[in-house]
Each structure stands twice: as structure tokens, then as C-alpha cells.
């Protein structure tokens, strides 16, 4: 398995003479995933969403609605109104959030943007317990690492100090989290990506969810921004049954602690889907009052209705995730197989995660060479996510973490790119020794 250093040197020289043009940086759905949903955008939507007394919903014209009986409410899809989303869209998204539809707010096409709106409300108004607005506090935030760069970027933008907390296979290291939040009343909250986390692919255990939701916090308005972006994004099925943060927080007597964000960005069409958050009714009311000062409607009801018409119910949506998994699984398997064959399983060169869902694999090189691996791979024509990108302030203290995004390129490109990355890891490790 281990190739001699001189052979590796030759391989690198050959690759350098004829650089490839491959990219493993982007956690995007591949074109053939998106092709499966393209017809969604051409579904014609009539004027109204009609909600019946029994809770069922239908889209229909105004004339049709006039002939119906048993109607509880009607919403105009082509005008302002229904600022927290169509009832049918809430019904579609609620099972993904593990909450009843009343506890769901459906927003525009991006969950990050929606989380940004919630941050904005807390920044200017504090949380609803009557807190000081966050802009008046020199706040801190816990960030499980390796984590998601855009989470860190948002906090940096707001001037909130980030405190990294190590991830384990079952979630953040809870002994560290509990100690920090109990002692420091300027820690306002934390990020969590509980299912198939970006970038490790790990899923939180129920024990971790319970501890996060019940732990004593010095700051009483403490919030967990739960980014469940990959809640149904299995590669292997059945999906893990992670515990609901909102339910666990309620059980622990902290009903308003957790706000869970999701989107259909990697279910339907990125940038043209639905986002949603779920939380307590009090939080929803408070956040909606704040968001209403920023705009009349932040959700697009036509897109919401098209998603409801396309999927019809959450069971169909999960079936759709299985069709997407058929496309993603061979790429995940190739990535793992190449590493296994090239680097071996004894940890001589690296270790890595083997996620059963999500879009990413984390690789930890044995030697502190992540930056060098990214730089040399780039020279050989394989773009990787920047070293350090998964850490607050882009600083990986061990310089050994690489994020591999395997979903976007075709299978043969994933294979070629991973072969180069493995050659580079071996070469640089041996060069160090
Ligand atoms: N959250 C995580 C953890 C992600 O990995 C991504 C995309 O890669 C997003 C959010 C983006 O979601 P959205 O498109 O809904 O803003």
C-alpha cells in the first residue's frame, strides 16, 4: 500500500506537468439531482389556498372556492398576507422539524438568510424574556468544530466572539459546553448541526440533545440555533431518528431555548426552494413581530404552493431523498474506497469520517499539513476547500482538517480527484518525516 517517497515524488512531477481541472470544494447538488425536480417550477398555482374545517388544504380558484362548503379560511396566494407561510407549506415542513405546523414559520429560499433575520431581531430587541438587545452586549458564541464557515462568518460580521468547542461522533463535547455556559453570562448561544453535520457528517445523540436543552446557562436568554440543513439527507436509510430540540427544551423547562432551521436547498432547488424554522409559539410570535418590521412578506407563497403541489406530503419528499441518495451514494463510496486503498486504515497518513448522510467527509491528516495539501492539490489541478475554513476565524489549531465535498462532480472525477489528494497526503507526510 505505501508507495516509496521517490515514486510519490515522480507521480507528483507527472501530475504537475499535466494539471487536472477538478473541484471538490463545493457542497452542491449535482445537475442530475436538480433535473429530478425541474418540473416543480412550471406547476401552475391557482389564486387561493383554502383550508377546510378538518385541517386539509387545497389550492383553487376563487370561483371554485365559492362553490365549496366546510371552509375554515382562505389565503390569497398572489397578494400580500400570511407572513408566516401557507398552512399547507407548514404542514409539509413540520414533520422535518418534528413539530406541529403551528410551531413552524416558512420563509424565503434560504435558511441562512432566515437565521440572519432572527439574529437581527435578537440584535435589536434581545430575546423575548425582556433581555438587553444583543448589540448592547459584548457577546460570545459557542461553535462546535469542525463546523460550517458561513455560521462563523455571520458571527464575525456581528462582532460576536467565537469560542470553538470540539465535536465528537455524537455531538459537541458536552462537559466543555456545560462548564462554559454555566460560568459566563456573555455566552448568548451556540450553533448546532445535529444531523449529518457539515463537515464531519456526525449526528447528535439523544443524550447530547437532552444535555444541550437542559443545561444551566448563566445567560437566561441563551439560544441554540439548530441548523438541521441535512435532516432528511440520508445516503443510507433508514434515517437517524434524532430527538427534537424544541421538544427536549420544553421537557427541560426551557421551552424557548432552541430554534431549528431547515430548507429545501438540497431537496429541491438551491436558491429557489423553501426555508423554515420551528420553535416555541412564544418565540414565533416574538420573532415574527420583529421580522414584520423588516418587510411585509419574506416568504414566496407561489414557490411554497409549488413545493406542496410537487411533493404532496412529507412521505413523498422522503422518497425523493432516496432517489437523490441513489445519485450521491456511489460518490460517497468512491471517496471512501480511494482513501482506504491509498492511505490504508491504520492511520499512518490520515483518518476520516464515514457519514451515512449529508454532503461532506472530514479528513484529518496525521501530520500538520492541511494547508500544504490544499496548496499542492491546487497546483496539480484539484481544488479543495481552504484549510481552516471549518474553524472560527479560519484558524485550524492543528492544521490537519480537510473538508471533502463529493456530491457535485461526476463519479469518475471524484475518483481522479481523490487519487490526487491521497497521493499529495502521502507525499507531504513522508516529506515531513
Ligand atoms: N446550513 C448548512 C449546515 C449548510 O451546509 C448549508 C449549505 O451548504 C446551508 C445551511 C445553506 O442553506 P440555505 O441554502 O437554506 O441557506
Short mmCIF file of C-alpha atoms and ligand atoms in Angstrom, two decimals:
data_model
loop_
_atom_site.label_atom_id
_atom_site.label_comp_id
_atom_site.label_asym_id
_atom_site.label_seq_id
_atom_site.Cartn_x
_atom_site.Cartn_y
_atom_site.Cartn_z
CA UNK A 1 0.00 0.00 0.00
CA UNK A 2 2.63 2.57 1.00
CA UNK A 3 4.39 3.85 -2.08
CA UNK A 4 8.02 4.84 -1.64
CA UNK A 5 8.83 8.52 -1.39
CA UNK A 6 10.68 8.59 -4.69
CA UNK A 7 7.81 7.06 -6.57
CA UNK A 8 5.48 9.60 -4.99
CA UNK A 9 7.81 12.40 -5.99
CA UNK A 10 7.71 11.17 -9.59
CA UNK A 11 3.92 10.92 -9.53
CA UNK A 12 3.66 14.50 -8.26
CA UNK A 13 6.03 15.70 -11.02
CA UNK A 14 3.96 13.91 -13.66
CA UNK A 15 0.74 15.43 -12.33
CA UNK A 16 2.34 18.85 -12.21
CA UNK A 17 3.35 18.59 -15.86
CA UNK A 18 -0.26 17.90 -16.84
CA UNK A 19 -2.54 19.52 -14.25
CA UNK A 20 -6.17 18.37 -13.99
CA UNK A 21 -9.16 20.65 -13.64
CA UNK A 22 -11.23 19.16 -10.83
CA UNK A 23 -13.12 20.68 -7.95
CA UNK A 24 -14.04 19.19 -4.57
CA UNK A 25 -14.81 22.49 -2.87
CA UNK A 26 -18.49 22.81 -3.50
CA UNK A 27 -21.18 21.18 -1.37
CA UNK A 28 -23.67 21.49 -4.19
CA UNK A 29 -26.25 19.07 -5.54
CA UNK A 30 -25.19 17.66 -8.92
CA UNK A 31 -27.08 18.60 -12.07
CA UNK A 32 -28.83 15.20 -12.28
CA UNK A 33 -30.20 15.71 -8.75
CA UNK A 34 -31.73 19.03 -9.76
CA UNK A 35 -33.08 17.57 -13.01
CA UNK A 36 -35.40 15.40 -10.87
CA UNK A 37 -37.29 18.47 -9.63
CA UNK A 38 -37.13 20.89 -12.52
CA UNK A 39 -40.82 20.48 -13.40
CA UNK A 40 -41.68 21.92 -9.98
CA UNK A 41 -41.12 25.45 -11.29
CA UNK A 42 -43.68 25.12 -14.06
CA UNK A 43 -46.56 23.94 -11.85
CA UNK A 44 -49.41 26.44 -12.23
CA UNK A 45 -50.90 27.61 -8.98
CA UNK A 46 -54.48 28.91 -8.70
CA UNK A 47 -55.42 32.01 -6.71
CA UNK A 48 -56.22 30.64 -3.28
CA UNK A 49 -55.10 28.29 -0.57
CA UNK A 50 -58.27 27.01 1.06
CA UNK A 51 -58.11 25.42 4.50
CA UNK A 52 -61.05 23.18 5.41
CA UNK A 53 -62.58 22.61 8.85
CA UNK A 54 -60.86 19.19 9.04
CA UNK A 55 -57.42 20.82 8.58
CA UNK A 56 -56.95 19.68 4.96
CA UNK A 57 -55.90 22.23 2.36
CA UNK A 58 -56.38 22.72 -1.38
CA UNK A 59 -55.37 25.25 -3.98
CA UNK A 60 -58.29 26.51 -6.06
CA UNK A 61 -59.68 29.43 -8.00
CA UNK A 62 -61.93 31.98 -6.33
CA UNK A 63 -64.93 30.67 -8.32
CA UNK A 64 -64.26 27.10 -7.20
CA UNK A 65 -63.92 28.20 -3.58
CA UNK A 66 -67.32 29.92 -3.78
CA UNK A 67 -68.90 26.55 -4.56
CA UNK A 68 -67.19 24.68 -1.67
CA UNK A 69 -68.51 24.13 1.85
CA UNK A 70 -66.70 23.41 5.13
CA UNK A 71 -64.13 26.14 4.52
CA UNK A 72 -62.27 27.43 7.59
CA UNK A 73 -60.03 30.04 5.93
CA UNK A 74 -58.78 31.26 2.56
CA UNK A 75 -55.48 32.91 1.69
CA UNK A 76 -54.68 34.81 -1.45
CA UNK A 77 -51.51 33.32 -2.92
CA UNK A 78 -50.98 36.24 -5.32
CA UNK A 79 -51.13 39.05 -2.80
CA UNK A 80 -49.59 40.14 0.49
CA UNK A 81 -50.62 38.25 3.59
CA UNK A 82 -49.89 35.05 5.53
CA UNK A 83 -46.49 36.33 6.68
CA UNK A 84 -45.54 33.11 8.45
CA UNK A 85 -46.27 30.92 5.41
CA UNK A 86 -49.12 28.96 3.83
CA UNK A 87 -50.71 26.37 6.11
CA UNK A 88 -50.00 23.63 3.55
CA UNK A 89 -46.32 24.61 3.41
CA UNK A 90 -46.16 24.46 7.22
CA UNK A 91 -47.78 21.01 7.08
CA UNK A 92 -45.17 19.86 4.55
CA UNK A 93 -42.20 21.16 6.56
CA UNK A 94 -43.49 20.38 10.10
CA UNK A 95 -42.51 16.68 10.17
CA UNK A 96 -38.97 17.61 9.10
CA UNK A 97 -38.84 19.90 12.12
CA UNK A 98 -40.56 17.28 14.31
CA UNK A 99 -43.12 19.87 15.36
CA UNK A 100 -46.81 20.65 14.82
CA UNK A 101 -47.47 23.05 11.88
CA UNK A 102 -48.47 25.90 14.27
CA UNK A 103 -44.89 25.98 15.52
CA UNK A 104 -43.46 26.45 12.03
CA UNK A 105 -42.53 29.67 10.23
CA UNK A 106 -41.95 29.26 6.48
CA UNK A 107 -39.61 31.82 4.94
CA UNK A 108 -37.85 32.52 1.67
CA UNK A 109 -35.39 30.37 -0.24
CA UNK A 110 -32.50 30.37 2.27
CA UNK A 111 -32.35 29.10 5.85
CA UNK A 112 -29.12 31.04 6.42
CA UNK A 113 -30.91 34.21 5.40
CA UNK A 114 -33.80 33.32 7.70
CA UNK A 115 -31.40 32.68 10.59
CA UNK A 116 -29.86 36.06 9.77
CA UNK A 117 -33.29 37.69 10.21
CA UNK A 118 -33.67 36.02 13.60
CA UNK A 119 -30.20 37.21 14.62
CA UNK A 120 -31.26 40.68 13.51
CA UNK A 121 -34.33 40.60 15.76
CA UNK A 122 -32.30 39.48 18.78
CA UNK A 123 -29.58 42.03 17.97
CA UNK A 124 -32.03 44.90 18.14
CA UNK A 125 -34.57 43.62 20.66
CA UNK A 126 -32.87 40.92 22.70
CA UNK A 127 -34.75 37.67 23.25
CA UNK A 128 -38.32 37.95 24.42
CA UNK A 129 -37.59 37.34 28.10
CA UNK A 130 -37.05 41.12 28.26
CA UNK A 131 -33.33 40.92 27.65
CA UNK A 132 -30.89 43.57 26.66
CA UNK A 133 -30.56 43.80 22.85
CA UNK A 134 -27.54 41.75 21.79
CA UNK A 135 -25.96 44.80 20.12
CA UNK A 136 -25.54 46.28 23.60
CA UNK A 137 -23.69 43.23 24.95
CA UNK A 138 -20.14 42.18 24.17
CA UNK A 139 -21.43 38.71 23.39
CA UNK A 140 -19.79 35.35 22.81
CA UNK A 141 -21.00 32.25 20.98
CA UNK A 142 -20.07 28.57 21.09
CA UNK A 143 -19.08 26.98 17.79
CA UNK A 144 -18.67 23.20 17.57
CA UNK A 145 -15.60 22.47 15.40
CA UNK A 146 -15.09 21.38 12.76
CA UNK A 147 -18.13 23.47 11.75
CA UNK A 148 -19.67 25.46 8.91
CA UNK A 149 -17.79 28.52 7.68
CA UNK A 150 -20.90 30.56 6.93
CA UNK A 151 -22.02 30.21 10.55
CA UNK A 152 -18.70 31.65 11.63
CA UNK A 153 -18.81 34.41 9.02
CA UNK A 154 -22.19 35.58 10.33
CA UNK A 155 -20.89 35.82 13.91
CA UNK A 156 -17.77 37.62 12.76
CA UNK A 157 -19.95 40.11 10.88
CA UNK A 158 -21.89 40.79 14.10
CA UNK A 159 -18.76 41.16 16.19
CA UNK A 160 -19.69 38.21 18.42
CA UNK A 161 -16.64 36.41 19.79
CA UNK A 162 -16.48 32.76 18.78
CA UNK A 163 -15.43 30.04 21.20
CA UNK A 164 -14.60 26.72 19.49
CA UNK A 165 -15.82 23.53 21.16
CA UNK A 166 -14.60 20.14 19.88
CA UNK A 167 -17.07 17.86 18.11
CA UNK A 168 -17.26 14.19 18.95
CA UNK A 169 -19.04 11.48 16.95
CA UNK A 170 -22.21 12.19 18.95
CA UNK A 171 -22.16 15.99 19.04
CA UNK A 172 -20.15 18.69 20.81
CA UNK A 173 -18.11 17.78 23.87
CA UNK A 174 -20.81 18.41 26.45
CA UNK A 175 -18.57 18.59 29.52
CA UNK A 176 -16.87 21.62 27.98
CA UNK A 177 -20.14 23.18 26.77
CA UNK A 178 -21.87 22.83 30.15
CA UNK A 179 -18.96 24.35 32.02
CA UNK A 180 -18.63 27.33 29.68
CA UNK A 181 -22.31 28.30 29.59
CA UNK A 182 -22.76 27.87 33.34
CA UNK A 183 -19.93 30.28 34.12
CA UNK A 184 -20.15 33.03 31.52
CA UNK A 185 -23.27 35.16 31.18
CA UNK A 186 -21.97 36.78 28.00
CA UNK A 187 -22.30 33.49 26.08
CA UNK A 188 -25.52 34.20 24.20
CA UNK A 189 -25.92 31.00 22.27
CA UNK A 190 -24.43 28.33 20.06
CA UNK A 191 -24.71 26.71 16.66
CA UNK A 192 -25.61 23.05 16.26
CA UNK A 193 -25.85 20.99 13.05
CA UNK A 194 -27.42 17.89 14.55
CA UNK A 195 -27.90 15.60 11.56
CA UNK A 196 -25.08 14.61 9.16
CA UNK A 197 -23.19 17.68 10.29
CA UNK A 198 -21.24 19.91 7.90
CA UNK A 199 -18.37 18.98 7.63
CA UNK A 200 -17.97 15.85 9.78
CA UNK A 201 -21.18 14.01 8.84
CA UNK A 202 -21.76 13.20 12.52
CA UNK A 203 -25.23 13.05 14.09
CA UNK A 204 -26.04 14.16 17.64
CA UNK A 205 -27.16 11.53 20.15
CA UNK A 206 -30.34 11.98 22.19
CA UNK A 207 -28.17 12.35 25.27
CA UNK A 208 -26.36 15.33 23.76
CA UNK A 209 -29.66 16.93 22.67
CA UNK A 210 -31.07 16.47 26.18
CA UNK A 211 -27.97 17.92 27.82
CA UNK A 212 -27.92 20.94 25.49
CA UNK A 213 -31.56 21.64 26.13
CA UNK A 214 -31.47 21.17 29.91
CA UNK A 215 -28.05 22.59 30.86
CA UNK A 216 -27.91 25.55 33.23
CA UNK A 217 -26.87 28.73 31.47
CA UNK A 218 -25.67 31.90 33.17
CA UNK A 219 -27.40 33.95 30.44
CA UNK A 220 -31.12 33.36 30.73
CA UNK A 221 -31.98 34.18 27.12
CA UNK A 222 -29.50 31.56 25.82
CA UNK A 223 -30.46 30.32 22.33
CA UNK A 224 -29.36 27.29 20.32
CA UNK A 225 -29.51 27.98 16.59
CA UNK A 226 -30.05 24.44 15.36
CA UNK A 227 -29.19 24.28 11.66
CA UNK A 228 -30.76 20.99 10.62
CA UNK A 229 -29.83 21.54 6.96
CA UNK A 230 -29.32 17.78 6.41
CA UNK A 231 -32.27 16.47 8.47
CA UNK A 232 -33.52 14.07 5.78
CA UNK A 233 -30.41 13.87 3.62
CA UNK A 234 -29.62 10.22 4.15
CA UNK A 235 -27.25 8.30 1.92
CA UNK A 236 -28.06 5.10 3.77
CA UNK A 237 -31.59 4.59 5.04
CA UNK A 238 -33.44 4.47 7.42
CA UNK A 239 -32.72 8.00 8.58
CA UNK A 240 -31.46 8.50 12.14
CA UNK A 241 -34.28 9.45 14.49
CA UNK A 242 -32.66 12.40 16.23
CA UNK A 243 -34.56 13.87 19.14
CA UNK A 244 -36.42 17.15 18.62
CA UNK A 245 -34.51 20.03 20.22
CA UNK A 246 -37.70 22.03 20.70
CA UNK A 247 -39.41 19.10 22.44
CA UNK A 248 -36.35 18.36 24.60
CA UNK A 249 -36.09 22.04 25.58
CA UNK A 250 -39.78 22.10 26.51
CA UNK A 251 -39.42 18.94 28.62
CA UNK A 252 -36.45 20.50 30.42
CA UNK A 253 -38.38 23.67 31.28
CA UNK A 254 -36.50 25.83 28.74
CA UNK A 255 -39.22 25.98 26.07
CA UNK A 256 -37.74 28.88 24.12
CA UNK A 257 -34.11 27.79 24.01
CA UNK A 258 -33.99 26.06 20.61
CA UNK A 259 -34.77 27.42 17.15
CA UNK A 260 -34.44 24.83 14.39
CA UNK A 261 -33.75 25.96 10.82
CA UNK A 262 -34.18 23.83 7.70
CA UNK A 263 -34.53 24.35 3.95
CA UNK A 264 -35.20 22.51 0.74
CA UNK A 265 -31.98 23.85 -0.78
CA UNK A 266 -30.60 20.31 -1.18
CA UNK A 267 -34.02 18.71 -1.58
CA UNK A 268 -35.49 20.73 -4.45
CA UNK A 269 -33.63 23.69 -5.98
CA UNK A 270 -30.92 25.67 -4.14
CA UNK A 271 -31.87 29.32 -4.04
CA UNK A 272 -35.40 28.63 -5.27
CA UNK A 273 -36.86 26.47 -2.53
CA UNK A 274 -38.30 26.97 0.95
CA UNK A 275 -36.72 27.65 4.29
CA UNK A 276 -38.41 27.26 7.65
CA UNK A 277 -37.78 27.47 11.33
CA UNK A 278 -39.54 25.76 14.18
CA UNK A 279 -39.62 26.82 17.81
CA UNK A 280 -42.00 27.62 20.69
CA UNK A 281 -45.14 29.62 19.94
CA UNK A 282 -43.83 32.49 22.10
CA UNK A 283 -40.59 32.62 20.09
CA UNK A 284 -42.50 32.53 16.80
CA UNK A 285 -44.70 35.45 17.88
CA UNK A 286 -41.74 37.49 19.11
CA UNK A 287 -39.60 36.80 16.05
CA UNK A 288 -42.48 37.43 13.64
CA UNK A 289 -43.17 40.80 15.30
CA UNK A 290 -39.52 41.73 14.73
CA UNK A 291 -39.35 40.38 11.18
CA UNK A 292 -42.52 42.25 10.23
CA UNK A 293 -40.58 45.48 10.79
CA UNK A 294 -38.13 44.40 8.08
CA UNK A 295 -40.60 43.52 5.32
CA UNK A 296 -44.24 42.72 4.59
CA UNK A 297 -43.59 39.21 3.29
CA UNK A 298 -40.31 37.34 3.35
CA UNK A 299 -41.69 34.04 2.02
CA UNK A 300 -42.76 33.44 -1.59
CA UNK A 301 -46.20 31.81 -1.45
CA UNK A 302 -46.18 30.71 -5.10
CA UNK A 303 -42.96 28.74 -4.52
CA UNK A 304 -44.46 27.36 -1.31
CA UNK A 305 -47.56 26.18 -3.19
CA UNK A 306 -45.45 24.67 -5.99
CA UNK A 307 -43.50 22.63 -3.43
CA UNK A 308 -46.72 21.45 -1.80
CA UNK A 309 -48.17 20.50 -5.21
CA UNK A 310 -44.97 18.72 -6.25
CA UNK A 311 -44.36 16.64 -3.12
CA UNK A 312 -47.97 16.49 -1.83
CA UNK A 313 -46.81 15.15 1.54
CA UNK A 314 -43.69 14.58 3.60
CA UNK A 315 -43.62 10.82 2.85
CA UNK A 316 -43.19 11.58 -0.86
CA UNK A 317 -40.48 14.08 -0.03
CA UNK A 318 -38.57 11.39 1.87
CA UNK A 319 -38.97 9.03 -1.12
CA UNK A 320 -37.46 11.79 -3.23
CA UNK A 321 -34.48 11.89 -0.83
CA UNK A 322 -33.94 8.19 -1.56
CA UNK A 323 -33.77 8.94 -5.29
CA UNK A 324 -31.20 11.65 -4.55
CA UNK A 325 -29.26 9.20 -2.37
CA UNK A 326 -29.02 6.80 -5.34
CA UNK A 327 -27.04 9.52 -7.11
CA UNK A 328 -24.93 10.56 -4.10
CA UNK A 329 -24.10 7.12 -2.63
CA UNK A 330 -21.68 5.93 -5.36
CA UNK A 331 -19.70 9.18 -4.96
CA UNK A 332 -19.50 8.80 -1.17
CA UNK A 333 -18.44 5.17 -1.61
CA UNK A 334 -15.75 6.03 -4.21
CA UNK A 335 -14.33 8.72 -1.90
CA UNK A 336 -14.06 6.27 1.00
CA UNK A 337 -12.72 3.43 -1.18
CA UNK A 338 -9.94 5.52 -2.71
CA UNK A 339 -8.84 6.69 0.75
CA UNK A 340 -8.98 3.18 2.13
CA UNK A 341 -6.88 1.80 -0.76
CA UNK A 342 -4.43 4.67 -0.98
CA UNK A 343 -3.99 5.70 2.65
CA UNK A 344 -4.81 2.47 4.47
CA UNK A 345 -6.89 2.11 7.57
CA UNK A 346 -4.07 2.18 10.10
CA UNK A 347 -3.97 5.98 10.48
CA UNK A 348 -0.40 6.21 9.18
CA UNK A 349 -1.37 9.13 6.92
CA UNK A 350 -4.88 10.17 7.91
CA UNK A 351 -8.19 9.24 9.48
CA UNK A 352 -11.62 10.30 8.20
CA UNK A 353 -15.33 10.21 8.92
CA UNK A 354 -17.67 7.76 7.11
CA UNK A 355 -21.02 9.56 7.13
CA UNK A 356 -24.27 7.80 6.32
CA UNK A 357 -25.76 11.04 5.05
CA UNK A 358 -25.09 14.68 4.25
CA UNK A 359 -22.68 16.21 1.76
CA UNK A 360 -19.27 16.08 3.41
CA UNK A 361 -16.43 13.93 4.72
CA UNK A 362 -13.85 15.29 7.17
CA UNK A 363 -10.29 14.07 6.73
CA UNK A 364 -7.72 14.52 9.50
CA UNK A 365 -4.12 14.23 8.30
CA UNK A 366 -1.74 12.69 10.81
CA UNK A 367 0.90 15.34 10.16
CA UNK A 368 0.01 19.07 10.43
CA UNK A 369 -0.12 19.56 6.65
CA UNK A 370 -3.69 20.60 5.74
CA UNK A 371 -2.67 23.98 4.28
CA UNK A 372 0.13 22.37 2.30
CA UNK A 373 -2.20 19.62 0.99
CA UNK A 374 -4.67 22.24 -0.25
CA UNK A 375 -1.90 24.29 -1.88
CA UNK A 376 -0.20 21.36 -3.64
CA UNK A 377 -3.53 19.81 -4.75
CA UNK A 378 -4.43 23.17 -6.28
CA UNK A 379 -1.15 23.20 -8.18
CA UNK A 380 -1.98 19.76 -9.55
CA UNK A 381 -5.44 20.93 -10.61
CA UNK A 382 -7.65 19.72 -7.74
CA UNK A 383 -9.42 22.48 -5.82
CA UNK A 384 -10.19 21.72 -2.17
CA UNK A 385 -12.00 23.82 0.44
CA UNK A 386 -9.47 26.15 2.09
CA UNK A 387 -7.64 24.65 5.06
CA UNK A 388 -9.02 26.13 8.27
CA UNK A 389 -12.36 27.01 6.64
CA UNK A 390 -14.25 24.89 9.17
CA UNK A 391 -12.89 26.82 12.18
CA UNK A 392 -13.73 30.20 13.71
CA UNK A 393 -11.51 32.93 12.27
CA UNK A 394 -10.38 30.25 9.72
CA UNK A 395 -7.77 29.01 12.17
CA UNK A 396 -7.35 25.25 12.43
CA UNK A 397 -5.12 24.91 15.51
CA UNK A 398 -3.80 21.52 14.34
CA UNK A 399 -3.56 22.36 10.62
CA UNK A 400 -4.84 18.88 9.87
CA UNK A 401 -8.51 19.17 8.81
CA UNK A 402 -9.69 18.85 5.20
CA UNK A 403 -13.32 19.05 4.07
CA UNK A 404 -14.15 16.82 1.11
CA UNK A 405 -17.30 17.72 -0.84
CA UNK A 406 -18.05 14.75 -3.04
CA UNK A 407 -21.56 15.40 -4.40
CA UNK A 408 -21.10 17.80 -7.30
CA UNK A 409 -18.59 16.29 -9.77
CA UNK A 410 -19.33 13.13 -11.76
CA UNK A 411 -18.18 9.84 -10.22
CA UNK A 412 -15.08 9.48 -12.39
CA UNK A 413 -13.94 12.99 -11.44
CA UNK A 414 -14.44 12.26 -7.72
CA UNK A 415 -12.22 9.20 -8.15
CA UNK A 416 -9.48 11.04 -10.05
CA UNK A 417 -9.52 13.97 -7.64
CA UNK A 418 -9.35 11.74 -4.57
CA UNK A 419 -6.44 9.78 -6.03
CA UNK A 420 -4.53 13.05 -6.40
CA UNK A 421 -5.43 14.20 -2.88
CA UNK A 422 -4.28 10.88 -1.41
CA UNK A 423 -1.01 11.00 -3.36
CA UNK A 424 -0.43 14.52 -2.05
CA UNK A 425 -1.20 13.50 1.55
CA UNK A 426 1.24 10.56 1.35
CA UNK A 427 3.94 12.64 -0.34
CA UNK A 428 3.73 15.52 2.15
CA UNK A 429 3.54 13.20 5.17
CA UNK A 430 6.67 11.33 4.11
CA UNK A 431 8.42 14.58 3.19
CA UNK A 432 7.85 15.79 6.76
CA UNK A 433 9.26 12.64 8.32
N1 LIG B 1 -26.55 25.16 6.65
C1 LIG B 1 -25.61 24.25 6.38
C2 LIG B 1 -25.02 23.46 7.50
C3 LIG B 1 -25.17 24.04 5.07
O1 LIG B 1 -24.22 23.13 4.81
C4 LIG B 1 -25.75 24.80 4.02
C5 LIG B 1 -25.30 24.66 2.64
O2 LIG B 1 -24.31 24.05 2.33
C6 LIG B 1 -26.73 25.73 4.36
C7 LIG B 1 -27.10 25.89 5.68
C8 LIG B 1 -27.36 26.58 3.31
O3 LIG B 1 -28.75 26.54 3.43
P1 LIG B 1 -29.66 27.57 2.68
O4 LIG B 1 -29.43 27.40 1.23
O5 LIG B 1 -31.04 27.17 3.10
O6 LIG B 1 -29.31 28.95 3.17
#
